[in-house]
Amino acid sequence: MGSAHRGSRFVAVYRATSINLSANFMGDLVVPEKPLTFPDELHELVERVRVCTLCELSSGRTNAVPGEGKATSGLMFIGEAPGFNEDRQGRPFVGRSGKLLEKLIAKIPQRREHVYITNVIKCRPPENRDPLPHEVESCWPYLEKQIDLINPRVIVTLGRHALMRFFPEARISRDHGKLLRWRNRIVFPIYHPAAALRSSQFKKALEDDMVKIPEGILASLDDQTTAISVDTDTRESSRITGPSASSGSDNQLNLF
Ligand code: URA
């Protein structure tokens, strides 16, 4: 027997030999399960998303779209859901919205490959309809685990749905461009690139917000920061008001 892959653990099974084991033990030796470590764990998560059947969106997809980018990036972009092109290619933001997103990322200045890009839900809803609450719930453990593993300093949410996943009471029209605190991270909501493709007003707002991302990164580094706050979600967010406001346990030096 070779190696077996069970759940989130690899279990290596070796054939015992008389050289390294006592004479009365000649069966298969099961080496204790060893937890996967990053980046294997991220890779495994991506593979699990690709075969996920937790909700009915799996039956209509061509490909699930787990996310992609630099696994150790300090900056993570979260969109809403894959669209037509993303479903075809199994990659996030590869259509017109993606082209605009890349241009905006270049303004920071940064490259797409140096950040991590994913979505709140990983499979395309029919006709690009809004994600349903139970679909968002089913996918949340994947997104939550991606955040844990990638450990970004700043999460940039793109559009209303991504923002509301973190701050259910928030309003994108009111709260875009604010530095918010969620758990030990900064969440920075901006408009969705698709909205900017429809309206020059949203495009201007999106461009103006985008260039503030470095400010968010700096705020995440500074324990004394009194960042701009928001009174939206009361459960997991809070005002960033002083020491320990930023990610104390997060020693990531690699900002992007
Ligand atoms: N819109 C999204 O929200 N995500 C994508 O991946 C593409 C378009």
Tab-separated table of C-alpha atoms and ligand atoms in Angstrom:
chain	number	residue	atom	x	y	z
A	1	MET	CA	0.000	0.000	0.000
A	2	GLY	CA	1.344	3.454	-0.851
A	3	SER	CA	0.072	6.702	0.595
A	4	ALA	CA	-3.575	7.350	1.224
A	5	HIS	CA	-5.209	10.753	1.243
A	6	ARG	CA	-7.920	11.071	3.872
A	7	GLY	CA	-9.747	14.322	4.587
A	8	SER	CA	-7.286	17.016	5.503
A	9	ARG	CA	-4.490	14.643	6.392
A	10	PHE	CA	-2.102	12.513	4.475
A	11	VAL	CA	-1.607	9.116	6.001
A	12	ALA	CA	1.569	7.453	4.889
A	13	VAL	CA	1.554	3.693	5.075
A	14	TYR	CA	4.850	1.854	4.757
A	15	ARG	CA	5.588	-1.817	4.458
A	16	ALA	CA	7.349	-2.963	7.585
A	17	THR	CA	10.613	-4.788	7.058
A	18	SER	CA	12.503	-7.165	9.315
A	19	ILE	CA	15.366	-4.687	9.290
A	20	ASN	CA	13.652	-1.899	11.141
A	21	LEU	CA	10.977	-3.755	13.040
A	22	SER	CA	10.906	-6.684	15.393
A	23	ALA	CA	10.395	-10.148	13.930
A	24	ASN	CA	6.853	-10.571	15.218
A	25	PHE	CA	5.576	-7.402	13.478
A	26	MET	CA	5.545	-7.789	9.707
A	27	GLY	CA	2.306	-6.110	8.747
A	28	ASP	CA	1.631	-2.636	7.365
A	29	LEU	CA	2.924	0.103	9.588
A	30	VAL	CA	0.676	3.153	9.778
A	31	VAL	CA	2.695	6.233	10.515
A	32	PRO	CA	0.751	8.643	12.755
A	33	GLU	CA	-1.229	11.249	10.850
A	34	LYS	CA	0.776	14.384	10.283
A	35	PRO	CA	-1.125	17.643	9.825
A	36	LEU	CA	-0.544	19.326	6.509
A	37	THR	CA	1.309	22.570	6.658
A	38	PHE	CA	1.040	25.682	4.555
A	39	PRO	CA	1.181	25.865	1.518
A	40	ASP	CA	0.050	22.229	1.105
A	41	GLU	CA	-2.982	23.040	3.197
A	42	LEU	CA	-3.955	25.867	0.857
A	43	HIS	CA	-3.429	23.601	-2.120
A	44	GLU	CA	-5.638	20.972	-0.550
A	45	LEU	CA	-8.333	23.547	0.166
A	46	VAL	CA	-8.293	24.600	-3.484
A	47	GLU	CA	-8.669	20.968	-4.547
A	48	ARG	CA	-11.600	20.505	-2.184
A	49	VAL	CA	-13.364	23.545	-3.625
A	50	ARG	CA	-12.904	22.135	-7.116
A	51	VAL	CA	-14.919	19.023	-6.210
A	52	CYS	CA	-17.311	20.607	-3.698
A	53	THR	CA	-20.974	19.583	-3.833
A	54	LEU	CA	-22.187	21.391	-0.723
A	55	CYS	CA	-24.833	23.345	-2.592
A	56	GLU	CA	-26.754	22.991	-5.834
A	57	LEU	CA	-24.545	25.486	-7.681
A	58	SER	CA	-22.114	22.604	-8.130
A	59	SER	CA	-24.481	20.896	-10.566
A	60	GLY	CA	-24.541	23.868	-12.957
A	61	ARG	CA	-20.888	24.763	-12.999
A	62	THR	CA	-18.242	24.069	-15.606
A	63	ASN	CA	-15.504	24.744	-13.068
A	64	ALA	CA	-15.440	25.872	-9.493
A	65	VAL	CA	-13.310	28.980	-8.999
A	66	PRO	CA	-11.363	28.634	-5.749
A	67	GLY	CA	-9.114	31.683	-6.110
A	68	GLU	CA	-5.539	32.368	-7.104
A	69	GLY	CA	-2.543	34.541	-6.455
A	70	LYS	CA	0.361	34.806	-4.120
A	71	ALA	CA	-0.286	32.504	-1.191
A	72	THR	CA	1.629	34.704	1.245
A	73	SER	CA	0.218	37.996	0.053
A	74	GLY	CA	-0.623	40.647	2.608
A	75	LEU	CA	-3.435	41.800	0.361
A	76	MET	CA	-6.527	39.810	-0.546
A	77	PHE	CA	-9.311	40.875	-2.924
A	78	ILE	CA	-12.710	39.260	-2.475
A	79	GLY	CA	-15.368	39.544	-5.160
A	80	GLU	CA	-18.899	38.237	-5.270
A	81	ALA	CA	-19.077	35.123	-7.458
A	82	PRO	CA	-17.629	33.769	-10.684
A	83	GLY	CA	-19.254	34.912	-13.914
A	84	PHE	CA	-19.393	33.256	-17.322
A	85	ASN	CA	-15.682	33.554	-18.170
A	86	GLU	CA	-14.546	32.575	-14.691
A	87	ASP	CA	-16.754	29.476	-14.758
A	88	ARG	CA	-15.234	28.488	-18.094
A	89	GLN	CA	-11.637	28.982	-17.003
A	90	GLY	CA	-11.830	28.118	-13.303
A	91	ARG	CA	-10.038	31.392	-12.493
A	92	PRO	CA	-11.360	34.520	-10.756
A	93	PHE	CA	-11.757	37.872	-12.502
A	94	VAL	CA	-10.724	36.934	-16.017
A	95	GLY	CA	-13.487	38.834	-17.852
A	96	ARG	CA	-14.029	42.583	-18.297
A	97	SER	CA	-14.282	43.204	-14.557
A	98	GLY	CA	-11.002	41.375	-14.158
A	99	LYS	CA	-9.264	43.544	-16.733
A	100	LEU	CA	-10.402	46.642	-14.873
A	101	LEU	CA	-9.377	45.132	-11.543
A	102	GLU	CA	-5.882	44.497	-12.917
A	103	LYS	CA	-5.626	48.119	-14.072
A	104	LEU	CA	-6.705	49.317	-10.647
A	105	ILE	CA	-4.257	47.020	-8.877
A	106	ALA	CA	-1.524	48.518	-11.076
A	107	LYS	CA	-2.316	51.912	-9.553
A	108	ILE	CA	-1.242	50.814	-6.051
A	109	PRO	CA	1.255	49.937	-7.732
A	110	GLN	CA	1.078	46.158	-7.699
A	111	ARG	CA	0.663	43.184	-9.982
A	112	ARG	CA	-2.224	40.765	-9.997
A	113	GLU	CA	0.086	37.787	-9.366
A	114	HIS	CA	1.348	39.412	-6.170
A	115	VAL	CA	-2.021	39.640	-4.461
A	116	TYR	CA	-4.591	36.927	-3.742
A	117	ILE	CA	-7.960	37.085	-5.520
A	118	THR	CA	-11.030	35.045	-4.652
A	119	ASN	CA	-14.802	35.317	-4.273
A	120	VAL	CA	-17.421	34.934	-1.563
A	121	ILE	CA	-18.896	32.003	-3.456
A	122	LYS	CA	-16.859	29.722	-5.634
A	123	CYS	CA	-19.378	28.585	-8.250
A	124	ARG	CA	-21.275	30.662	-10.785
A	125	PRO	CA	-24.942	31.298	-9.958
A	126	PRO	CA	-27.303	30.744	-12.906
A	127	GLU	CA	-27.575	33.835	-15.131
A	128	ASN	CA	-25.190	35.602	-12.744
A	129	ARG	CA	-27.991	36.148	-10.224
A	130	ASP	CA	-27.127	37.326	-6.712
A	131	PRO	CA	-25.810	34.598	-4.408
A	132	LEU	CA	-28.483	33.175	-2.093
A	133	PRO	CA	-27.897	33.249	1.660
A	134	HIS	CA	-27.527	29.473	1.953
A	135	GLU	CA	-24.956	29.475	-0.888
A	136	VAL	CA	-22.927	32.123	0.895
A	137	GLU	CA	-23.171	30.091	4.105
A	138	SER	CA	-22.070	26.870	2.401
A	139	CYS	CA	-19.028	28.557	0.920
A	140	TRP	CA	-18.041	30.539	4.001
A	141	PRO	CA	-15.814	27.836	5.572
A	142	TYR	CA	-13.707	27.853	2.397
A	143	LEU	CA	-13.293	31.610	2.406
A	144	GLU	CA	-12.670	31.708	6.132
A	145	LYS	CA	-9.958	29.061	5.805
A	146	GLN	CA	-8.377	30.909	2.881
A	147	ILE	CA	-8.192	34.023	5.022
A	148	ASP	CA	-6.647	32.068	7.908
A	149	LEU	CA	-4.039	30.446	5.694
A	150	ILE	CA	-3.104	33.399	3.508
A	151	ASN	CA	-3.215	35.678	6.517
A	152	PRO	CA	-3.614	38.983	4.655
A	153	ARG	CA	-3.112	42.273	6.420
A	154	VAL	CA	-5.808	43.925	4.364
A	155	ILE	CA	-8.900	42.357	2.826
A	156	VAL	CA	-10.358	44.440	0.011
A	157	THR	CA	-14.004	43.574	-0.547
A	158	LEU	CA	-15.359	44.256	-4.016
A	159	GLY	CA	-18.998	45.301	-4.014
A	160	ARG	CA	-21.980	44.903	-1.759
A	161	HIS	CA	-22.071	41.122	-1.351
A	162	ALA	CA	-18.472	40.762	-0.283
A	163	LEU	CA	-18.797	43.667	2.168
A	164	MET	CA	-21.959	42.228	3.696
A	165	ARG	CA	-20.282	38.883	4.296
A	166	PHE	CA	-18.085	40.676	6.845
A	167	PHE	CA	-20.432	43.466	7.940
A	168	PRO	CA	-24.069	42.478	7.484
A	169	GLU	CA	-25.307	45.952	8.429
A	170	ALA	CA	-22.943	47.847	6.153
A	171	ARG	CA	-23.948	49.818	3.086
A	172	ILE	CA	-21.507	49.978	0.208
A	173	SER	CA	-22.682	53.475	-0.806
A	174	ARG	CA	-21.946	54.771	2.689
A	175	ASP	CA	-18.995	52.650	3.752
A	176	HIS	CA	-16.827	52.264	0.646
A	177	GLY	CA	-13.340	53.676	1.122
A	178	LYS	CA	-13.362	53.270	4.928
A	179	LEU	CA	-10.825	51.219	6.835
A	180	LEU	CA	-12.833	48.765	8.900
A	181	ARG	CA	-11.688	46.291	11.458
A	182	TRP	CA	-12.746	42.651	11.322
A	183	ARG	CA	-11.226	40.206	13.788
A	184	ASN	CA	-7.542	41.139	13.700
A	185	ARG	CA	-7.528	42.477	10.178
A	186	ILE	CA	-8.411	45.530	8.190
A	187	VAL	CA	-11.251	45.217	5.728
A	188	PHE	CA	-11.395	47.866	3.045
A	189	PRO	CA	-14.640	47.919	1.050
A	190	ILE	CA	-14.691	49.320	-2.463
A	191	TYR	CA	-17.201	49.216	-5.293
A	192	HIS	CA	-17.250	46.189	-7.566
A	193	PRO	CA	-15.420	46.726	-10.895
A	194	ALA	CA	-18.621	45.645	-12.705
A	195	ALA	CA	-20.386	48.677	-11.204
A	196	ALA	CA	-17.555	50.886	-12.445
A	197	LEU	CA	-17.968	49.475	-15.948
A	198	ARG	CA	-21.606	50.600	-15.867
A	199	SER	CA	-21.206	54.075	-14.410
A	200	SER	CA	-18.474	56.723	-14.555
A	201	GLN	CA	-19.508	57.891	-11.096
A	202	PHE	CA	-18.745	54.475	-9.599
A	203	LYS	CA	-15.564	54.264	-11.622
A	204	LYS	CA	-14.310	57.533	-10.159
A	205	ALA	CA	-15.193	56.404	-6.622
A	206	LEU	CA	-13.465	53.071	-7.219
A	207	GLU	CA	-10.289	54.736	-8.514
A	208	ASP	CA	-10.245	57.170	-5.603
A	209	ASP	CA	-10.677	54.348	-3.074
A	210	MET	CA	-8.144	52.071	-4.684
A	211	VAL	CA	-5.255	54.454	-4.155
A	212	LYS	CA	-6.025	54.433	-0.423
A	213	ILE	CA	-5.088	50.752	-0.100
A	214	PRO	CA	-1.462	51.515	0.881
A	215	GLU	CA	-2.947	53.593	3.719
A	216	GLY	CA	-4.749	50.449	4.880
A	217	ILE	CA	-1.523	48.483	4.788
A	218	LEU	CA	0.178	51.172	6.866
A	219	ALA	CA	-2.714	51.223	9.317
A	220	SER	CA	-2.371	47.467	9.731
A	221	LEU	CA	1.294	47.927	10.676
A	222	ASP	CA	0.734	50.614	13.249
A	223	ASP	CA	-0.533	49.489	16.635
A	224	GLN	CA	-1.288	53.073	17.569
A	225	THR	CA	-3.405	53.738	14.556
A	226	THR	CA	-6.744	55.342	15.046
A	227	ALA	CA	-8.101	54.203	11.760
A	228	ILE	CA	-11.271	55.441	10.236
A	229	SER	CA	-14.032	53.471	11.837
A	230	VAL	CA	-17.506	52.333	11.047
A	231	ASP	CA	-20.503	51.529	13.181
A	232	THR	CA	-21.800	48.665	11.143
A	233	ASP	CA	-21.369	45.101	12.296
A	234	THR	CA	-21.594	44.765	16.045
A	235	ARG	CA	-20.589	41.141	16.402
A	236	GLU	CA	-17.147	40.767	14.890
A	237	SER	CA	-16.013	44.242	13.983
A	238	SER	CA	-15.205	47.185	16.127
A	239	ARG	CA	-13.774	50.625	15.877
A	240	ILE	CA	-10.045	50.716	15.430
A	241	THR	CA	-9.197	53.004	18.252
A	242	GLY	CA	-5.801	52.336	19.647
A	243	PRO	CA	-3.167	49.839	20.736
A	244	SER	CA	-3.839	46.291	19.659
A	245	ALA	CA	-6.250	47.502	17.056
A	246	SER	CA	-4.182	46.066	14.260
A	247	SER	CA	-3.158	42.485	13.799
A	248	GLY	CA	-1.051	41.812	16.838
A	249	SER	CA	-0.423	38.143	16.150
A	250	ASP	CA	0.290	38.725	12.503
A	251	ASN	CA	3.991	39.150	11.971
A	252	GLN	CA	3.842	39.051	8.221
A	253	LEU	CA	6.627	41.224	6.898
A	254	ASN	CA	5.838	40.521	3.306
A	255	LEU	CA	3.178	43.101	2.690
A	256	PHE	CA	2.185	41.898	-0.731
B	1	URA	N1	-17.145	39.144	-10.611
B	1	URA	C1	-16.840	38.631	-9.412
B	1	URA	O1	-17.360	39.045	-8.397
B	1	URA	N2	-15.954	37.669	-9.353
B	1	URA	C2	-15.332	37.200	-10.423
B	1	URA	O2	-14.508	36.304	-10.285
B	1	URA	C3	-15.658	37.769	-11.660
B	1	URA	C4	-16.565	38.735	-11.742
